[in-house]
Tab-separated table of C-alpha atoms and ligand atoms in Angstrom:
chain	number	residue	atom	x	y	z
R	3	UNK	CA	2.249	-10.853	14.044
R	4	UNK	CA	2.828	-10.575	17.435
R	5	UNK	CA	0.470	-9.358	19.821
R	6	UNK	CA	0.348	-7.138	23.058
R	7	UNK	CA	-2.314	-7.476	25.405
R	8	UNK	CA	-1.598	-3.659	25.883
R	9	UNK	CA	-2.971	-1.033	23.932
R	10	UNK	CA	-0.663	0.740	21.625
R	11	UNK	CA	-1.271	4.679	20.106
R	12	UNK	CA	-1.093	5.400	16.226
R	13	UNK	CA	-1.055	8.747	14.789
R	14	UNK	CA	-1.285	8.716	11.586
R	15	UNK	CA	0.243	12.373	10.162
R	16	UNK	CA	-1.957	14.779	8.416
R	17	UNK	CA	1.304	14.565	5.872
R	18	UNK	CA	1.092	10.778	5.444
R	19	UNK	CA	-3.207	10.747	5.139
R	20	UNK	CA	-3.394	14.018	3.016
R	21	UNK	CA	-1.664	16.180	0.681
R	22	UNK	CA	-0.606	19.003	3.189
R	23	UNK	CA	0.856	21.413	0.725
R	24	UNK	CA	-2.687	21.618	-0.946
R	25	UNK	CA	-5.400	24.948	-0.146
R	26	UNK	CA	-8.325	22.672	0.929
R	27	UNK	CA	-8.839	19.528	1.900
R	28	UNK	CA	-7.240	16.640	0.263
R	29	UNK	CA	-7.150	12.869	0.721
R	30	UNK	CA	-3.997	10.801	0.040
R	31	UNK	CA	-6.604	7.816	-0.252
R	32	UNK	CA	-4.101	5.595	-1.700
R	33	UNK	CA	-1.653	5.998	1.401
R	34	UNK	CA	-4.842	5.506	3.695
R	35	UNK	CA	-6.247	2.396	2.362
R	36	UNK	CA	-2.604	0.891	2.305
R	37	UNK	CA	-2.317	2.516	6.463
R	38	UNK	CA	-5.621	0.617	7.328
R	39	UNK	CA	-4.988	-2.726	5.620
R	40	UNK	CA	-1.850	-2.696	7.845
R	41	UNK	CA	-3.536	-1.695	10.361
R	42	UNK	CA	-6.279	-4.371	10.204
R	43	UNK	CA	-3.405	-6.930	10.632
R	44	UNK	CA	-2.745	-5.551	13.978
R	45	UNK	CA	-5.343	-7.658	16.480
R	46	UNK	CA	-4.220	-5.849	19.997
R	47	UNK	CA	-5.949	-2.725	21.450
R	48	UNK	CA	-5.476	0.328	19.931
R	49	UNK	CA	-5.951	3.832	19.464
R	50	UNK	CA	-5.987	6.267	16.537
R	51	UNK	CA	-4.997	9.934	16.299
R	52	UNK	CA	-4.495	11.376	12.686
R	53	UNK	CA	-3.429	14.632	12.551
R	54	UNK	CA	-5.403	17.809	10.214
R	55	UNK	CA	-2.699	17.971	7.496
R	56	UNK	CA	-5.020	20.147	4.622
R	57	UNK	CA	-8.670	19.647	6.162
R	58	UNK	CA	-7.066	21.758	9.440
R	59	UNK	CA	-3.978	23.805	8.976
R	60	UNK	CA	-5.520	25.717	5.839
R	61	UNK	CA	-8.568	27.374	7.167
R	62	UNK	CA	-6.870	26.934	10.746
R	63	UNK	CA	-4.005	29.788	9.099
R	64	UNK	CA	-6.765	31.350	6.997
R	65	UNK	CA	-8.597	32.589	9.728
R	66	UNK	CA	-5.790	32.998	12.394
R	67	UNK	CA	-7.073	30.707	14.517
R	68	UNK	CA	-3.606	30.536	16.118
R	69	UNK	CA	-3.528	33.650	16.937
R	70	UNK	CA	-7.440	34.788	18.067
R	71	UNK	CA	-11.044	33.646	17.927
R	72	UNK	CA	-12.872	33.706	15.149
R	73	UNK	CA	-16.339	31.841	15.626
R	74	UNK	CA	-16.706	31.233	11.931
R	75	UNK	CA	-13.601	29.928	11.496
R	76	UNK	CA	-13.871	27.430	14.322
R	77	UNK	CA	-17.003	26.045	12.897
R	78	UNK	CA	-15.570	25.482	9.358
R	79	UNK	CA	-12.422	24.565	10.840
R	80	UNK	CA	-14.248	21.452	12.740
R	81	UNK	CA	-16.354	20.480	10.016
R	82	UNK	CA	-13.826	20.025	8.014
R	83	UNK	CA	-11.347	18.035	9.961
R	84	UNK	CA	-13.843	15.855	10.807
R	85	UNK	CA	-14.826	15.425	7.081
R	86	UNK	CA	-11.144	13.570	7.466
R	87	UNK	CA	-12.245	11.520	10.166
R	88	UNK	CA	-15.079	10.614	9.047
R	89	UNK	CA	-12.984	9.586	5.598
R	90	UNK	CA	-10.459	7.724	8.304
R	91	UNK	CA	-12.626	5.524	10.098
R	92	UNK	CA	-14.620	4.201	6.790
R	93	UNK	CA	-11.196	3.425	5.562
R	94	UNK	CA	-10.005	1.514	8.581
R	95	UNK	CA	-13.942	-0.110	8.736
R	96	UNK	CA	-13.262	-1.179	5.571
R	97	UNK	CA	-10.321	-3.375	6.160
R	98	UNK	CA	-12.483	-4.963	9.417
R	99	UNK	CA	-11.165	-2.666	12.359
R	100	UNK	CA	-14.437	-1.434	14.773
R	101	UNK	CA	-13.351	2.125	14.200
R	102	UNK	CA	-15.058	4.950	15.745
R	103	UNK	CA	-14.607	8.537	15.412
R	104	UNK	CA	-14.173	10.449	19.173
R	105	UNK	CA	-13.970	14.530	18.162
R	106	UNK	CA	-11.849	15.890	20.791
R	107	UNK	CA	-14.085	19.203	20.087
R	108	UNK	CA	-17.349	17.325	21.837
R	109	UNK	CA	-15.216	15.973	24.782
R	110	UNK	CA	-12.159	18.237	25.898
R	111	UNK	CA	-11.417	21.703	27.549
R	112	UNK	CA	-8.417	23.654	26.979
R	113	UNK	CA	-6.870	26.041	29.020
R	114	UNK	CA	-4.080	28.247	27.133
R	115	UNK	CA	-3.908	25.970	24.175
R	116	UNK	CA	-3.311	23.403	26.967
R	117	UNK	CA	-5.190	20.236	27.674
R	118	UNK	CA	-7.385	20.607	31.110
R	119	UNK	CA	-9.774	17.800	30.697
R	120	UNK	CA	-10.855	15.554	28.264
R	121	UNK	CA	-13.531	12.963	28.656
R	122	UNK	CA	-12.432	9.535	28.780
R	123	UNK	CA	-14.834	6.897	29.943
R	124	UNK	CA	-16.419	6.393	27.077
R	125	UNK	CA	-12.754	5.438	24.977
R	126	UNK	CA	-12.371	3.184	27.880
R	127	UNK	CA	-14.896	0.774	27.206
R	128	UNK	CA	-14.765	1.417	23.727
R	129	UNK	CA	-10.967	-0.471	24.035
R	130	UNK	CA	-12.872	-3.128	26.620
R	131	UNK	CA	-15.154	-3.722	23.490
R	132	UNK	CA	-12.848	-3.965	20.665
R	133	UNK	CA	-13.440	-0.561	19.377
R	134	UNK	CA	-10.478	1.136	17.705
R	135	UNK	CA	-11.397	5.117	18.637
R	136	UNK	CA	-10.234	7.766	16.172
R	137	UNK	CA	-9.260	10.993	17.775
R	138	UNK	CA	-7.397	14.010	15.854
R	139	UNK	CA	-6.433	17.438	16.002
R	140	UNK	CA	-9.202	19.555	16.245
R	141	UNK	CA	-10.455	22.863	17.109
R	142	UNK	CA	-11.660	22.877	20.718
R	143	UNK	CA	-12.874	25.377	23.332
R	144	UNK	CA	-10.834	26.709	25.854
R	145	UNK	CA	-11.190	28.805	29.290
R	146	UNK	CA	-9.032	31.679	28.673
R	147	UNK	CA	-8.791	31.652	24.726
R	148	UNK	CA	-12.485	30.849	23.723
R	149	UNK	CA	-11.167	28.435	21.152
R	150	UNK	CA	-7.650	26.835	20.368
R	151	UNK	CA	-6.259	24.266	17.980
R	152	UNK	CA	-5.557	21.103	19.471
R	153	UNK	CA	-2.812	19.150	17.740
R	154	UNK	CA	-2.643	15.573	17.716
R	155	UNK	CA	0.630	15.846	18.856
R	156	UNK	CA	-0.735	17.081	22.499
R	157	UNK	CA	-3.353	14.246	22.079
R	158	UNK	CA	-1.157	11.494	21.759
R	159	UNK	CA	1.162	11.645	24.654
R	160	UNK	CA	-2.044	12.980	27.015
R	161	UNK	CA	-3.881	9.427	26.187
R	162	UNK	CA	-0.617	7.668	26.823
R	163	UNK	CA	-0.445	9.397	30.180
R	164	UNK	CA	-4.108	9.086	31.489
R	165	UNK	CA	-4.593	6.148	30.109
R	166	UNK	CA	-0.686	4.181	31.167
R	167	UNK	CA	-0.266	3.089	27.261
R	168	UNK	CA	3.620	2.978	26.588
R	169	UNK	CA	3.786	2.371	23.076
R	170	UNK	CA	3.450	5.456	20.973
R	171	UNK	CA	3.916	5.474	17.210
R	172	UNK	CA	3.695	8.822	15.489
R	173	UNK	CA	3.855	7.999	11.750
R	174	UNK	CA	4.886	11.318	9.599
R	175	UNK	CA	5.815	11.639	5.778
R	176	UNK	CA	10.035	11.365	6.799
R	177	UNK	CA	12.452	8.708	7.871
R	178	UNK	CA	11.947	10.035	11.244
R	179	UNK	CA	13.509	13.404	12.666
R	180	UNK	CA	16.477	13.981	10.082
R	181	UNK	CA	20.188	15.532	10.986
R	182	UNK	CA	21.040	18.465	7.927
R	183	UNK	CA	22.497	16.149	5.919
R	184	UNK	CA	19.238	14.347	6.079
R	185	UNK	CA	20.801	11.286	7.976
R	186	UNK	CA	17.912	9.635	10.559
R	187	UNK	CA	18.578	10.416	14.089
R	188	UNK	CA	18.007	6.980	15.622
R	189	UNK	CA	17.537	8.337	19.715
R	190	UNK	CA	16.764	11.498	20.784
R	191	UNK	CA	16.037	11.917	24.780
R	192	UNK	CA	16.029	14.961	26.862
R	193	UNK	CA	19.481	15.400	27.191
R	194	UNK	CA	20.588	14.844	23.767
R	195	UNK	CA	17.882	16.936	21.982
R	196	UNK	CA	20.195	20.295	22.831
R	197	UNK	CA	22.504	18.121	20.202
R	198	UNK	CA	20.074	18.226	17.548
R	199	UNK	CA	17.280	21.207	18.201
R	200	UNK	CA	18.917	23.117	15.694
R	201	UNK	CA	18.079	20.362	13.186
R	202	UNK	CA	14.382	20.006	13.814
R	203	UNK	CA	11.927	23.159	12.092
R	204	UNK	CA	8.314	23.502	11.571
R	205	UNK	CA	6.672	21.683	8.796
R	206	UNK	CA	7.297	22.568	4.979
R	207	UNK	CA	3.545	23.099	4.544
R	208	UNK	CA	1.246	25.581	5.907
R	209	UNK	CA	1.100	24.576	9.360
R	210	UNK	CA	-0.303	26.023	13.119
R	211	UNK	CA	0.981	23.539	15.472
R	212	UNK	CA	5.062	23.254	14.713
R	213	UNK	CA	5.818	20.622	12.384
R	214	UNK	CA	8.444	18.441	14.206
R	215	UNK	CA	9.558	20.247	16.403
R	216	UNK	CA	6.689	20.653	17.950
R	217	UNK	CA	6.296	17.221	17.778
R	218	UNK	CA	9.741	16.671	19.017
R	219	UNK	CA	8.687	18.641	22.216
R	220	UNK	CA	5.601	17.588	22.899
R	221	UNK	CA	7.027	13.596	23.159
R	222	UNK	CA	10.132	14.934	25.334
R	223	UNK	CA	7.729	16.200	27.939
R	224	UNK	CA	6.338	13.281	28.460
R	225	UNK	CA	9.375	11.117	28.041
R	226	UNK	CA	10.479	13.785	31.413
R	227	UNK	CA	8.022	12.497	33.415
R	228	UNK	CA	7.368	8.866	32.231
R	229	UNK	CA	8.860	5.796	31.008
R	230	UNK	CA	7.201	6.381	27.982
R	231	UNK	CA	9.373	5.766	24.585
R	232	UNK	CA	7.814	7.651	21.312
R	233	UNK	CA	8.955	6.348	17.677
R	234	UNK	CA	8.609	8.743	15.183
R	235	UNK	CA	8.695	6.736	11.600
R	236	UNK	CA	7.894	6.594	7.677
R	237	UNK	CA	4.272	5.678	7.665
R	238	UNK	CA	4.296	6.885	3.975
R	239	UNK	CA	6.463	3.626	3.550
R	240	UNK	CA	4.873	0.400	2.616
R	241	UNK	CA	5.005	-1.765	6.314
R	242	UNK	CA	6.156	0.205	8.067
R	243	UNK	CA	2.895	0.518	9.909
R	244	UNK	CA	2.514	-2.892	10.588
R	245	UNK	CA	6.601	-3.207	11.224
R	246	UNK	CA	5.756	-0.513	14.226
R	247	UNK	CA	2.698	-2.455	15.298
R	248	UNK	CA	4.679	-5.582	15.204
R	249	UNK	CA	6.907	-3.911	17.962
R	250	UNK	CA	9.648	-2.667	16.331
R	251	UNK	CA	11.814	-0.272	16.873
R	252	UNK	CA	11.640	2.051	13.841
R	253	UNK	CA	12.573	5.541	12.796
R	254	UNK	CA	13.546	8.060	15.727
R	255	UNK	CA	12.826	6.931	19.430
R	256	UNK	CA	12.282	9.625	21.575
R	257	UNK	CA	12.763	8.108	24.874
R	258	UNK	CA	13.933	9.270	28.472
R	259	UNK	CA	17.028	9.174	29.784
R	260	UNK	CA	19.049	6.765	30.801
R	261	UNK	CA	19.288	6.453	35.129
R	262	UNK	CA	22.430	6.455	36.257
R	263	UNK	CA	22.813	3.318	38.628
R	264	UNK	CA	24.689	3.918	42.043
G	320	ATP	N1	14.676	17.570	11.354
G	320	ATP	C1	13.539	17.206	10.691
G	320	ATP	N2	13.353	15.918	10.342
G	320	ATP	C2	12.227	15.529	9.671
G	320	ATP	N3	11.231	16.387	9.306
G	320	ATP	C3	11.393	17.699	9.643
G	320	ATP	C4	12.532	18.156	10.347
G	320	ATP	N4	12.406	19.500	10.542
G	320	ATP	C5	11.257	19.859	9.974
G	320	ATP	N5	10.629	18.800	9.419
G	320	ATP	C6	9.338	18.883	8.727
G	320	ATP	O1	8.316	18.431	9.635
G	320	ATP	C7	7.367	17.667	8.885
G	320	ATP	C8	6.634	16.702	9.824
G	320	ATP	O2	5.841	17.514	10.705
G	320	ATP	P1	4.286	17.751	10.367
G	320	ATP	O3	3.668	18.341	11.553
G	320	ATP	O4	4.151	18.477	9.085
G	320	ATP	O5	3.832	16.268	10.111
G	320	ATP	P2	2.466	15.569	10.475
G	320	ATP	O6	2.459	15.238	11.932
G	320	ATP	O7	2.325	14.453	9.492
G	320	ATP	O8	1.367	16.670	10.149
G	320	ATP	P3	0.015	17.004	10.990
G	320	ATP	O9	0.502	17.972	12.039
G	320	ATP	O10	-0.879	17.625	9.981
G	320	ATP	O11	-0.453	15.714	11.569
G	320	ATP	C9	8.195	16.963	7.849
G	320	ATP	O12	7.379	16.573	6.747
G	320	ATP	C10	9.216	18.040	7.461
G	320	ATP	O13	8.654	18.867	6.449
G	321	IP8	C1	-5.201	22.558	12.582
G	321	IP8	C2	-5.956	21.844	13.358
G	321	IP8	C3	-7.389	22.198	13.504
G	321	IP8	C4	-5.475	20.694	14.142
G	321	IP8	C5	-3.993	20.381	13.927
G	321	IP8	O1	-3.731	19.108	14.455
G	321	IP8	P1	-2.383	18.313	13.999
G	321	IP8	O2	-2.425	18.240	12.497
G	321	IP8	O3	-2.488	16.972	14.667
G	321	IP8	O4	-1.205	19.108	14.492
């Protein structure tokens, strides 16, 4: 497999890792196991964000959490998404890979829903130590809101940013983002996405943070203001994991656009 010295960025969908359309909590621990024995064949630097799929978006839309603060509701909201990390990192420990769970709740501050800080010396040296850290979406607290859901769709491309990693993989439970007939869209960049926005929806399960399309617009953002290419791919798929690791291009790239020479 080949290697880059740089570090690359995983999410690993809460639709992939769990079984989103269910009322509580639910491990796809088949799906995981197979995600972290790929992942264990991957020896470069690396970071992990899963998203909440059924330990989040549940309780997350039970108690409104996208829409107000409820105290309660953040606490069992946390606990239980990091009852899913906790279930990640065994899995990937299992398979050999240092993994460590980093709960964006104990290190970040939101303004607006909106990343203001987030502590990151600590995931520094945990990738100059061959540590794998395991962020995910989260609740966290935030100035103006009290609370807000952090997806790990906001995580991802903040890390990349901060932290000048270029390879993003965001692994989801489809192809990739899919035209109406269902046909992959191979690129998508800033100035095509007009072409296809009417293509990309929310998820099909109970969900607070916008299914692809927020997704979509949370990797266009940074692919604005960076060189940064996103793929978006199968990671329910046998390999395809490892094929993404391996540095392939796979599923939808979300990249920036092309500069015009003069
Ligand atoms: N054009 C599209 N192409 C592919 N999937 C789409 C499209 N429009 C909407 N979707 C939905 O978006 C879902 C992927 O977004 P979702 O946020 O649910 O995935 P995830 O990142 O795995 O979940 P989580 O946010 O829990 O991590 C797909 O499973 C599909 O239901
Ligand atoms: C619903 C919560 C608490 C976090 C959602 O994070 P995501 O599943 O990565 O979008």
């Amino acid at each position: 497999m080949k290697v880059s010295t740089e570090p690359v960025i995983l999410k690993l969908g809460g639709s992939v890792i769990t079984d989103k359309a269910a009322d509580q909590g639910i491990v796809r621990e088949a799906d995981l196991l197979r995600i972290a024995k790929e992942v264990s064949e991957y020896r470069g630097k690396m970071i992990v964000v899963h998203g909440a799929g059924s330990f989040g978006h549940t309780y997350a839309k039970k108690y409104g959490l996208d829409m107000g603060f409820d105290p309660d509701g953040v606490i069992i909201t946390h606990e239980s998404v990091k009852k899913l990390a906790s279930r990640v990192v065994d899995a990937l420990n299992e398979y050999g890979v240092r993994a460590i769970a980093v709960h964006p709740m104990g290190c970040t501050v939101c303004r607006n829903g909106r990343i203001e800080s987030m502590y990151l010396d600590n995931i520094k040296l945990m990738l100059e130590k061959g540590f794998v850290p395991v962020l995910h979406g989260d609740m966290v607290m935030d100035l103006e809101l009290g609370a807000c859901v952090l997806s790990g769709d906001q995580i991802v491309p903040y890390l990349a940013k901060k932290l000048r990693i270029t390879r993003l993989g965001l692994g989801s439970a489809e192809d990739g983002v899919l035209d109406n007939n269902g046909k992959l869209i191979l690129e998508i960049t800033p100035k095509t996405f007009e072409t296809f926005k009417h293509y990309i929806r929310g998820s099909g399960s109970t969900d607070v943070t916008g299914g692809m399309l927020g997704k979509v617009q949370e990797l266009l953002e940074l692919s604005k203001t960076s060189c940064i290419t996103s793929y978006i791919f199968n990671a329910g798929k046998g390999n395809n994991t490892y094929r993404f690791l391996n540095g392939e291009s796979i599923g939808t790239r979300i990249s920036p656009d092309k500069r015009v020479e003069v």
